[in-house]
Coordinates of C-alpha atoms in Angstrom, one line a residue:
Chain A
X3 CA 23.0 -0.3 -29.2
X4 CA 20.8 2.5 -30.7
X5 CA 18.7 5.3 -29.3
X6 CA 15.0 5.1 -29.7
X7 CA 13.6 6.1 -33.1
X8 CA 11.4 9.1 -32.6
X9 CA 8.3 9.1 -34.8
X10 CA 6.3 12.1 -33.5
X11 CA 6.8 15.0 -31.1
X12 CA 4.4 17.5 -29.5
X13 CA 4.5 19.7 -26.4
X14 CA 2.1 21.3 -24.0
X15 CA 2.3 23.0 -20.7
X16 CA 6.0 22.5 -20.2
X17 CA 6.0 18.8 -21.2
X18 CA 7.4 17.3 -24.4
X19 CA 5.8 14.1 -25.7
X20 CA 7.8 12.0 -28.1
X21 CA 6.4 8.8 -29.6
X22 CA 9.2 6.3 -30.4
X23 CA 9.9 2.8 -31.5
X24 CA 12.7 0.4 -30.3
X25 CA 12.6 -2.4 -32.9
X26 CA 8.9 -3.1 -33.3
X27 CA 8.0 -1.9 -29.8
X28 CA 6.1 1.4 -29.7
X29 CA 6.5 3.7 -26.8
X30 CA 6.2 7.2 -25.6
X31 CA 8.7 9.4 -23.7
X32 CA 7.6 12.5 -21.8
X33 CA 10.2 15.0 -20.7
X34 CA 10.4 18.5 -19.3
X35 CA 10.4 21.1 -22.1
X36 CA 13.4 22.6 -20.3
X37 CA 15.3 19.5 -21.3
X38 CA 15.4 17.5 -18.1
X39 CA 19.2 17.1 -18.4
X40 CA 20.1 13.7 -16.8
X41 CA 17.0 13.8 -14.6
X42 CA 15.7 10.5 -13.2
X43 CA 13.7 8.2 -15.5
X44 CA 10.5 6.4 -14.5
X45 CA 9.3 3.4 -16.5
X46 CA 5.5 3.1 -16.3
X47 CA 3.5 0.0 -17.0
X48 CA 0.0 0.5 -18.3
X49 CA -3.1 -1.4 -17.0
X50 CA -5.6 -3.0 -19.4
X51 CA -5.4 -0.6 -22.2
X52 CA -2.4 1.1 -23.8
X53 CA 0.6 3.5 -23.4
X54 CA -1.5 6.7 -23.6
X55 CA -4.3 5.6 -21.3
X56 CA -5.3 8.4 -18.9
X57 CA -3.5 6.8 -15.9
X58 CA -0.3 7.0 -17.9
X59 CA -0.6 10.6 -19.2
X60 CA -1.7 11.7 -15.7
X61 CA 1.3 10.2 -14.0
X62 CA 3.6 11.5 -16.7
X63 CA 2.4 15.0 -15.9
X64 CA 3.0 14.5 -12.2
X65 CA 6.5 13.1 -12.8
X66 CA 7.5 15.6 -15.5
X67 CA 5.9 18.8 -14.3
X68 CA 6.0 18.0 -10.6
X69 CA 9.4 16.5 -10.3
X70 CA 11.3 17.4 -13.5
X71 CA 11.7 13.7 -14.4
X72 CA 11.4 11.7 -17.6
X73 CA 8.6 9.2 -17.9
X74 CA 8.3 6.4 -20.5
X75 CA 5.8 3.7 -21.3
X76 CA 5.6 1.0 -24.0
X77 CA 2.6 -0.9 -25.3
X78 CA 2.5 -4.3 -23.7
X79 CA 2.4 -7.3 -26.1
X80 CA -1.1 -7.5 -27.7
X81 CA -2.0 -4.0 -26.4
X82 CA -2.3 -0.5 -28.0
X83 CA -0.6 -0.3 -31.4
X84 CA 0.7 -3.9 -31.2
X85 CA -0.8 -6.9 -33.1
X86 CA -2.9 -9.4 -31.1
X87 CA -2.3 -13.1 -31.6
X88 CA -5.0 -15.7 -31.6
X89 CA -3.8 -16.6 -28.0
X90 CA -4.3 -13.0 -26.9
X91 CA -7.8 -13.0 -28.4
X92 CA -8.7 -16.2 -26.5
X93 CA -7.4 -14.8 -23.2
X94 CA -9.2 -11.5 -23.6
X95 CA -12.5 -13.2 -24.5
X96 CA -12.1 -15.6 -21.5
X97 CA -11.4 -12.7 -19.1
X98 CA -14.4 -10.7 -20.4
X99 CA -16.6 -13.7 -20.0
X100 CA -15.5 -14.2 -16.4
X101 CA -16.2 -10.5 -15.7
X102 CA -19.6 -10.8 -17.2
X103 CA -20.6 -13.9 -15.3
X104 CA -18.9 -12.9 -12.1
X105 CA -16.6 -16.0 -12.2
X106 CA -13.2 -15.6 -10.4
X107 CA -10.9 -13.8 -12.9
X108 CA -7.6 -14.9 -11.2
X109 CA -7.4 -18.3 -12.9
X110 CA -7.6 -16.6 -16.3
X111 CA -5.8 -13.3 -15.7
X112 CA -2.9 -14.8 -13.8
X113 CA -1.5 -17.1 -16.6
X114 CA -2.5 -14.6 -19.3
X115 CA -0.5 -11.8 -17.6
X116 CA 2.4 -14.1 -16.8
X117 CA 2.7 -15.0 -20.5
X118 CA 2.7 -11.2 -21.4
X119 CA 5.3 -10.5 -18.7
X120 CA 7.7 -13.1 -20.1
X121 CA 7.6 -11.3 -23.4
X122 CA 7.6 -7.8 -21.9
X123 CA 10.6 -8.0 -19.6
X124 CA 13.3 -8.3 -22.3
X125 CA 11.4 -5.7 -24.3
X126 CA 11.6 -3.3 -21.4
X127 CA 15.3 -4.0 -21.0
X128 CA 16.0 -3.2 -24.6
X129 CA 13.9 0.0 -24.4
X130 CA 15.8 1.0 -21.2
X131 CA 19.1 0.4 -23.0
X132 CA 17.9 2.6 -25.8
X133 CA 16.6 5.4 -23.6
X134 CA 19.8 5.5 -21.7
X135 CA 21.6 6.3 -25.0
X136 CA 19.8 9.7 -25.0
X137 CA 22.1 12.4 -23.6
X138 CA 19.3 13.9 -21.6
X139 CA 18.9 10.6 -19.7
X140 CA 22.3 8.9 -19.7
X141 CA 23.4 5.5 -18.6
X142 CA 24.0 6.2 -14.9
X143 CA 20.9 8.1 -13.8
X144 CA 18.3 6.8 -11.3
X145 CA 15.5 4.6 -12.8
X146 CA 12.2 3.8 -11.1
X147 CA 9.1 1.9 -12.1
X148 CA 5.4 2.4 -11.6
X149 CA 2.4 0.3 -12.7
X150 CA -0.8 -1.3 -11.4
X151 CA -2.6 -4.4 -12.6
X152 CA -0.9 -5.7 -15.7
X153 CA 1.7 -3.1 -14.9
X154 CA 2.5 -5.1 -11.8
X155 CA 2.4 -8.5 -13.5
X156 CA 5.1 -7.1 -15.8
X157 CA 6.8 -4.9 -13.2
X158 CA 7.5 -7.5 -10.6
X159 CA 9.6 -9.7 -12.8
X160 CA 11.2 -6.6 -14.5
X161 CA 12.3 -5.1 -11.2
X162 CA 13.6 -8.5 -10.1
X163 CA 15.6 -8.9 -13.3
X164 CA 16.8 -5.3 -13.7
X165 CA 19.3 -3.9 -11.2
X166 CA 19.1 -0.4 -12.8
X167 CA 15.6 0.0 -11.2
X168 CA 16.0 1.2 -7.6
X169 CA 12.4 1.9 -6.5
X170 CA 9.0 0.7 -7.6
X171 CA 5.3 1.5 -7.0
X172 CA 2.9 -1.3 -7.9
X173 CA -0.1 -3.2 -6.7
X174 CA -3.6 -4.5 -7.7
X175 CA -2.7 -8.0 -8.8
X176 CA -2.9 -11.6 -7.7
X177 CA 0.1 -13.2 -6.0
X178 CA 0.0 -16.6 -7.7
X179 CA 2.6 -16.1 -10.4
X180 CA 4.5 -13.3 -8.6
X181 CA 5.3 -14.4 -5.0
X182 CA 8.5 -16.2 -5.7
X183 CA 9.8 -13.4 -7.9
X184 CA 8.8 -10.8 -5.3
X185 CA 10.9 -12.6 -2.7
X186 CA 14.0 -11.7 -4.7
X187 CA 13.2 -7.9 -4.7
X188 CA 14.9 -5.8 -2.2
X189 CA 14.5 -2.2 -3.5
X190 CA 12.0 0.1 -1.8
X191 CA 8.4 -0.8 -2.8
X192 CA 5.1 1.0 -2.5
X193 CA 2.2 -1.4 -3.0
X194 CA -1.5 -0.5 -3.5
X195 CA -4.6 -2.7 -2.9
X196 CA -8.3 -2.1 -2.6
X197 CA -9.6 -3.3 0.8
X198 CA -12.9 -4.4 -0.6
X199 CA -11.7 -5.6 -4.0
X200 CA -14.3 -7.8 -5.6
X201 CA -11.8 -9.2 -8.1
X202 CA -8.6 -9.8 -6.1
X203 CA -9.3 -11.3 -2.7
X204 CA -8.0 -9.3 0.3
X205 CA -5.7 -12.1 1.5
X206 CA -4.2 -12.5 -2.0
X207 CA -3.1 -8.8 -2.0
X208 CA -1.7 -9.0 1.5
X209 CA 0.2 -12.2 0.5
X210 CA 1.8 -10.5 -2.5
X211 CA 2.8 -7.4 -0.4
X212 CA 4.2 -9.7 2.3
X213 CA 6.4 -11.5 -0.2
X214 CA 8.7 -8.6 -1.1
X215 CA 12.1 -8.8 0.6
X216 CA 12.5 -5.1 0.6
X217 CA 13.5 -3.5 3.9
X218 CA 11.5 -0.5 3.0
X219 CA 8.0 -1.4 1.7
X220 CA 4.7 0.4 2.3
X221 CA 1.2 -1.1 1.7
X222 CA -1.5 1.4 0.9
X223 CA -4.9 -0.2 1.3
X224 CA -7.9 1.9 0.5
X225 CA -11.6 1.3 1.3
X226 CA -13.6 0.4 -1.8
X227 CA -13.8 -1.9 -4.8
X228 CA -11.4 -2.5 -7.6
X229 CA -12.3 0.6 -9.6
X230 CA -12.7 2.8 -6.5
X231 CA -8.9 3.1 -6.4
X232 CA -8.4 6.7 -5.3
X233 CA -6.5 9.1 -7.5
X234 CA -4.6 10.6 -4.6
X235 CA -2.5 7.3 -4.6
X236 CA -1.0 8.5 -7.9
X237 CA 0.3 11.5 -6.1
X238 CA 1.7 9.4 -3.3
X239 CA 3.4 7.0 -5.7
X240 CA 5.0 10.0 -7.5
X241 CA 6.2 11.4 -4.1
X242 CA 7.6 8.0 -3.2
X243 CA 9.5 7.7 -6.4
X244 CA 10.7 11.3 -6.1
X245 CA 12.0 10.6 -2.6
X246 CA 14.0 7.6 -3.7
X247 CA 15.2 8.7 -7.1
X248 CA 16.3 12.1 -6.2
X249 CA 18.1 10.8 -3.1
X250 CA 19.8 8.2 -5.3
X251 CA 20.7 10.4 -8.1
X252 CA 22.8 13.4 -9.0
X253 CA 20.1 15.5 -10.6
X254 CA 16.9 16.8 -9.1
X255 CA 14.1 19.0 -10.0
Chain B
X24 CA -17.6 28.7 28.5
X25 CA -14.1 30.3 28.8
X26 CA -11.1 30.5 26.5
X27 CA -8.0 28.6 27.5
X28 CA -5.9 30.3 30.2
X29 CA -2.5 31.0 28.6
X30 CA 0.5 30.5 30.9
X31 CA 3.5 30.9 28.6
X32 CA 4.2 32.1 25.1
X33 CA 7.2 31.8 22.8
X34 CA 7.9 31.8 19.1
X35 CA 10.4 30.6 16.6
X36 CA 10.6 30.2 12.8
X37 CA 7.1 31.5 12.1
X38 CA 5.4 29.4 14.8
X39 CA 3.9 30.7 18.1
X40 CA 3.8 28.2 21.0
X41 CA 1.3 28.9 23.8
X42 CA 1.1 26.8 26.9
X43 CA -2.4 26.8 28.3
X44 CA -4.7 25.2 30.9
X45 CA -8.4 24.4 30.7
X46 CA -9.4 23.7 34.3
X47 CA -6.6 21.5 35.5
X48 CA -5.7 20.1 32.1
X49 CA -2.4 21.4 30.7
X50 CA -2.0 21.8 27.0
X51 CA -0.1 23.6 24.3
X52 CA -1.4 25.4 21.2
X53 CA 0.9 26.1 18.2
X54 CA -0.3 28.7 15.6
X55 CA 1.2 30.5 12.7
X56 CA 3.0 33.7 13.7
X57 CA 0.9 35.5 11.1
X58 CA -2.2 34.7 13.2
X59 CA -3.8 31.8 11.4
X60 CA -7.1 33.6 11.2
X61 CA -9.8 30.9 11.4
X62 CA -7.5 28.3 10.0
X63 CA -8.3 24.6 10.6
X64 CA -7.4 23.1 14.0
X65 CA -5.8 19.7 14.5
X66 CA -6.0 18.0 17.9
X67 CA -3.0 15.8 18.5
X68 CA -2.9 12.8 20.8
X69 CA 0.6 12.0 22.2
X70 CA 2.1 8.5 22.5
X71 CA 3.6 7.2 25.7
X72 CA 5.2 10.5 26.9
X73 CA 3.7 14.0 27.0
X74 CA 2.4 17.0 25.1
X75 CA 5.8 18.2 23.9
X76 CA 7.3 14.9 22.9
X77 CA 9.2 15.2 19.6
X78 CA 6.5 13.5 17.6
X79 CA 4.1 16.3 18.7
X80 CA 6.4 19.2 18.1
X81 CA 7.5 17.8 14.8
X82 CA 3.9 17.3 13.6
X83 CA 3.0 20.8 14.9
X84 CA 5.7 22.3 12.7
X85 CA 4.4 20.4 9.6
X86 CA 0.8 21.5 10.4
X87 CA 1.6 25.2 11.3
X88 CA 4.4 26.0 8.9
X89 CA 3.4 23.6 6.1
X90 CA -0.3 24.2 6.1
X91 CA -1.0 27.3 8.1
X92 CA -3.1 25.4 10.6
X93 CA -3.4 25.5 14.4
X94 CA -2.3 22.4 16.4
X95 CA -3.1 21.5 20.0
X96 CA -2.2 18.7 22.4
X97 CA -3.0 18.1 26.0
X98 CA -1.3 15.8 28.5
X99 CA -3.2 12.6 28.9
X100 CA -4.2 11.6 32.4
X101 CA -1.2 10.5 34.4
X102 CA 1.2 11.9 31.7
X103 CA 3.5 14.9 31.4
X104 CA 2.6 17.6 33.9
X105 CA -0.3 15.7 35.4
X106 CA -0.4 13.7 38.6
X107 CA -0.1 9.9 38.5
X108 CA -2.5 7.9 40.6
X109 CA -1.5 4.6 42.3
X110 CA -3.5 2.9 39.6
X111 CA -1.4 4.6 36.9
X112 CA 1.8 3.5 38.7
X113 CA 0.6 -0.1 38.8
X114 CA -0.3 -0.1 35.1
X115 CA 3.0 1.5 34.1
X116 CA 5.0 -1.0 36.1
X117 CA 3.0 -3.9 34.7
X118 CA 3.6 -2.7 31.1
X119 CA 7.3 -2.2 31.7
X120 CA 7.6 -5.7 33.2
X121 CA 5.8 -7.2 30.1
X122 CA 8.2 -5.3 27.8
X123 CA 11.2 -6.5 29.8
X124 CA 10.2 -10.1 29.8
X125 CA 8.7 -10.2 26.3
X126 CA 5.3 -11.1 27.5
X127 CA 2.4 -9.9 25.3
X128 CA 1.6 -6.3 26.2
X129 CA -1.9 -6.2 24.9
X130 CA -3.6 -7.6 28.0
X131 CA -2.0 -4.8 30.1
X132 CA -2.0 -1.9 27.7
X133 CA -5.5 -2.3 26.3
X134 CA -7.4 -1.9 29.6
X135 CA -4.9 0.7 30.9
X136 CA -5.4 2.9 27.8
X137 CA -9.1 2.3 27.7
X138 CA -9.3 3.6 31.3
X139 CA -7.3 6.7 30.3
X140 CA -9.5 7.2 27.2
X141 CA -12.6 7.3 29.3
X142 CA -11.1 10.2 31.3
X143 CA -9.6 11.9 28.3
X144 CA -12.6 12.1 26.0
X145 CA -14.6 14.6 28.0
X146 CA -11.3 16.5 28.7
X147 CA -10.7 16.9 25.0
X148 CA -14.2 18.0 24.5
X149 CA -13.9 20.7 27.1
X150 CA -10.5 21.8 25.6
X151 CA -12.0 22.0 22.1
X152 CA -14.9 24.1 23.5
X153 CA -12.4 26.4 25.0
X154 CA -10.1 26.6 21.9
X155 CA -13.1 27.4 19.7
X156 CA -13.7 30.5 21.9
X157 CA -10.5 32.0 20.5
X158 CA -11.2 34.4 17.6
X159 CA -8.3 33.0 15.6
X160 CA -10.0 29.5 15.7
X161 CA -13.7 30.1 16.0
X162 CA -16.6 27.7 16.5
X163 CA -17.3 26.7 12.9
X164 CA -13.9 25.9 11.5
X165 CA -12.7 22.4 10.4
X166 CA -11.2 20.2 13.1
X167 CA -9.0 17.1 12.6
X168 CA -7.3 14.6 14.9
X169 CA -4.0 12.8 14.7
X170 CA -2.3 10.4 17.1
X171 CA -0.7 7.0 17.3
X172 CA -0.6 4.4 20.1
X173 CA -2.2 6.0 23.2
X174 CA -3.2 8.8 20.8
X175 CA -5.3 6.2 19.0
X176 CA -6.7 4.6 22.2
X177 CA -8.0 8.1 23.1
X178 CA -8.6 9.3 19.5
X179 CA -11.0 6.5 18.4
X180 CA -13.6 7.1 21.1
X181 CA -13.1 10.9 20.8
X182 CA -13.7 10.9 17.1
X183 CA -16.7 8.7 17.6
X184 CA -18.1 11.0 20.2
X185 CA -17.3 14.3 18.6
X186 CA -19.0 15.4 15.4
X187 CA -16.8 18.5 15.1
X188 CA -13.9 16.2 14.1
X189 CA -14.1 15.5 10.4
X190 CA -10.9 13.6 9.6
X191 CA -8.5 11.5 11.7
X192 CA -5.0 9.9 11.3
X193 CA -4.3 7.2 13.7
X194 CA -2.9 3.6 14.2
X195 CA -0.5 1.5 16.1
X196 CA -2.9 0.0 18.6
X197 CA -4.7 -3.2 19.5
X198 CA -8.4 -3.5 18.4
X199 CA -9.8 -5.2 21.5
X200 CA -11.3 -2.1 23.2
X201 CA -11.8 -0.1 20.1
X202 CA -13.5 -2.2 17.4
X203 CA -17.0 -1.6 18.4
X204 CA -16.4 2.2 18.7
X205 CA -14.5 2.2 15.3
X206 CA -17.6 0.7 13.7
X207 CA -19.5 4.0 14.5
X208 CA -16.9 6.2 12.8
X209 CA -17.7 7.4 9.3
X210 CA -15.3 10.3 8.7
X211 CA -12.2 9.8 6.5
X212 CA -9.5 7.8 8.3
X213 CA -5.8 7.2 7.7
X214 CA -4.4 4.3 9.7
X215 CA -0.8 3.3 10.3
X216 CA 0.6 -0.1 11.2
X217 CA 4.0 -1.8 11.2
X218 CA 3.9 -4.9 9.2
X219 CA 6.4 -6.8 11.4
X220 CA 5.3 -5.3 14.7
X221 CA 6.5 -7.4 17.6
X222 CA 4.1 -5.9 20.0
X223 CA 0.8 -5.6 18.1
X224 CA 0.0 -8.7 16.0
X225 CA -0.5 -8.1 12.3
X226 CA -4.0 -9.5 12.3
X227 CA -4.9 -7.3 15.2
X228 CA -4.0 -4.1 13.3
X229 CA -5.8 -5.3 10.2
X230 CA -8.9 -6.0 12.3
X231 CA -8.9 -2.5 13.8
X232 CA -8.5 -0.9 10.3
X233 CA -11.3 -3.1 9.0
X234 CA -13.7 -2.0 11.7
X235 CA -14.0 1.7 10.7
X236 CA -17.2 2.3 8.8
X237 CA -15.6 5.2 6.9
X238 CA -16.2 5.3 3.2
X239 CA -12.8 6.8 2.7
X240 CA -10.1 5.0 4.8
X241 CA -6.5 4.2 4.0
X242 CA -4.3 1.7 5.7
X243 CA -0.5 2.4 5.5
X244 CA 1.5 -0.7 6.5
X245 CA 5.3 -0.3 6.6
X246 CA 7.9 -3.0 6.8
X247 CA 9.6 -3.1 10.2
X248 CA 9.0 -3.4 13.9
X249 CA 7.1 -1.1 16.2
X250 CA 9.8 1.5 16.6
X251 CA 10.8 1.4 12.9
X252 CA 7.6 3.4 12.1
X253 CA 9.0 5.7 9.3
X254 CA 8.8 9.4 9.8
X255 CA 7.6 10.0 6.2
X256 CA 4.2 8.8 7.5
X257 CA 4.0 12.0 9.6
X258 CA 4.2 14.0 6.3
X259 CA 1.5 11.8 4.8
X260 CA -0.8 12.2 7.8
X261 CA -0.4 15.9 7.5
X262 CA -1.2 15.9 3.8
X263 CA -4.2 13.7 4.5
X264 CA -5.5 16.2 7.1
X265 CA -4.7 19.2 4.9
X266 CA -6.7 17.6 2.0
X267 CA -9.8 17.1 4.1
X268 CA -9.7 20.1 6.4
X269 CA -9.0 22.6 3.7
X270 CA -11.7 21.1 1.5
X271 CA -14.1 21.3 4.4
X272 CA -13.2 24.7 5.5
X273 CA -13.3 28.3 4.4
X274 CA -9.7 29.2 5.2
X275 CA -6.6 27.6 3.7
X276 CA -2.8 28.1 3.8

């Protein structure tokens, strides 16, 4: 097992950003400039775009500057700096067509994201192995997960498969491919939905939240459509992770 | 219009507690020891007990010490230091009997609490008038409301009737007597429910949340039964109020 291969480094406002690869998977690790010695690590799953989309850089800043944590994200298969297959191209075209015509997206997005998740879960596990080789992270520190949309489609099977992850903030996805997996998850969960989501039916979101077997789980439902998701939920997710990961771990900000 | 009549004062850890009456309504006002000059005021509705139940003193400390706000609560009719009528005694006995036998409580609690709310709304308005006479509060400062259970049965009609209240955190009640009133409320709302509540059916809680006309409303549903309501929701409610009342006001902690 090897540490990640770092390909670029920059820093601003107390946060160090390091691009890395693990095999052919590109990722980025944000850490406190002060080192973040054996601080908790949060794995972040991006939405429709890539590892440095604003949702990821914004959460990284909250986690690193606000909590003293490390935060890492990788490009999902077919996203960001990764090649797209012909299958990816077909799925993307179909989902754009559904958005344009107002057809239900679930029947297209659910199998597409399930296919990506099947590829992404072992990738994440290899990346976590590699990140835990770094002395500033270590093999025994607390690990959390956060991600919405595609980040949930990948996150639910990842959290179910990966006992190192002890708390997860997710949401904004259909239950169809995820319910049975969610039933095996028992770690604390915070789950977001939009109450008036025009893409994901209300009952679908409630059903996915209902499926988690976690003794501690919180649903946050906010008024508004899919893209009205309020940014204060990012702060709440970070507080939720901080509460569980600091409690679980030996290091704290 | 007169200020409240103060009957007792004490202080601890930076918080001043003043018992007061407005007419025959007993209440308590908590304020920062530093004065809290024209800081936001949060009206708090207690649950089944009285104005100094632990949920109230705990929230007061979060609001006063954490935010620099004032916090006030009054005994609901038939609660705490107030006389009970024969009607109160009958309703209380019926609701205890339902709890003991496991019968549905809604048919008893809903009309009981609705009767109390009808009395309590004008009482709260008189108390707010009086508190706003105090120079450290003032007539033009931001006002919020927080309360669960009976605090919601009274809070929903109070918030609907009272334009001075600009944000409210509530929850844990049946929709039956409140839905039509909730539809007139447009200020930001944070609403709590317990996902596995054995007293208030899940669909009932979702229906009450759904009824609010507020453009900004957040539902927080936590795993567990009625009394498993997690205390971190008190912190969240206080943060929610702080976000809206500080934004709305001229003074901040």
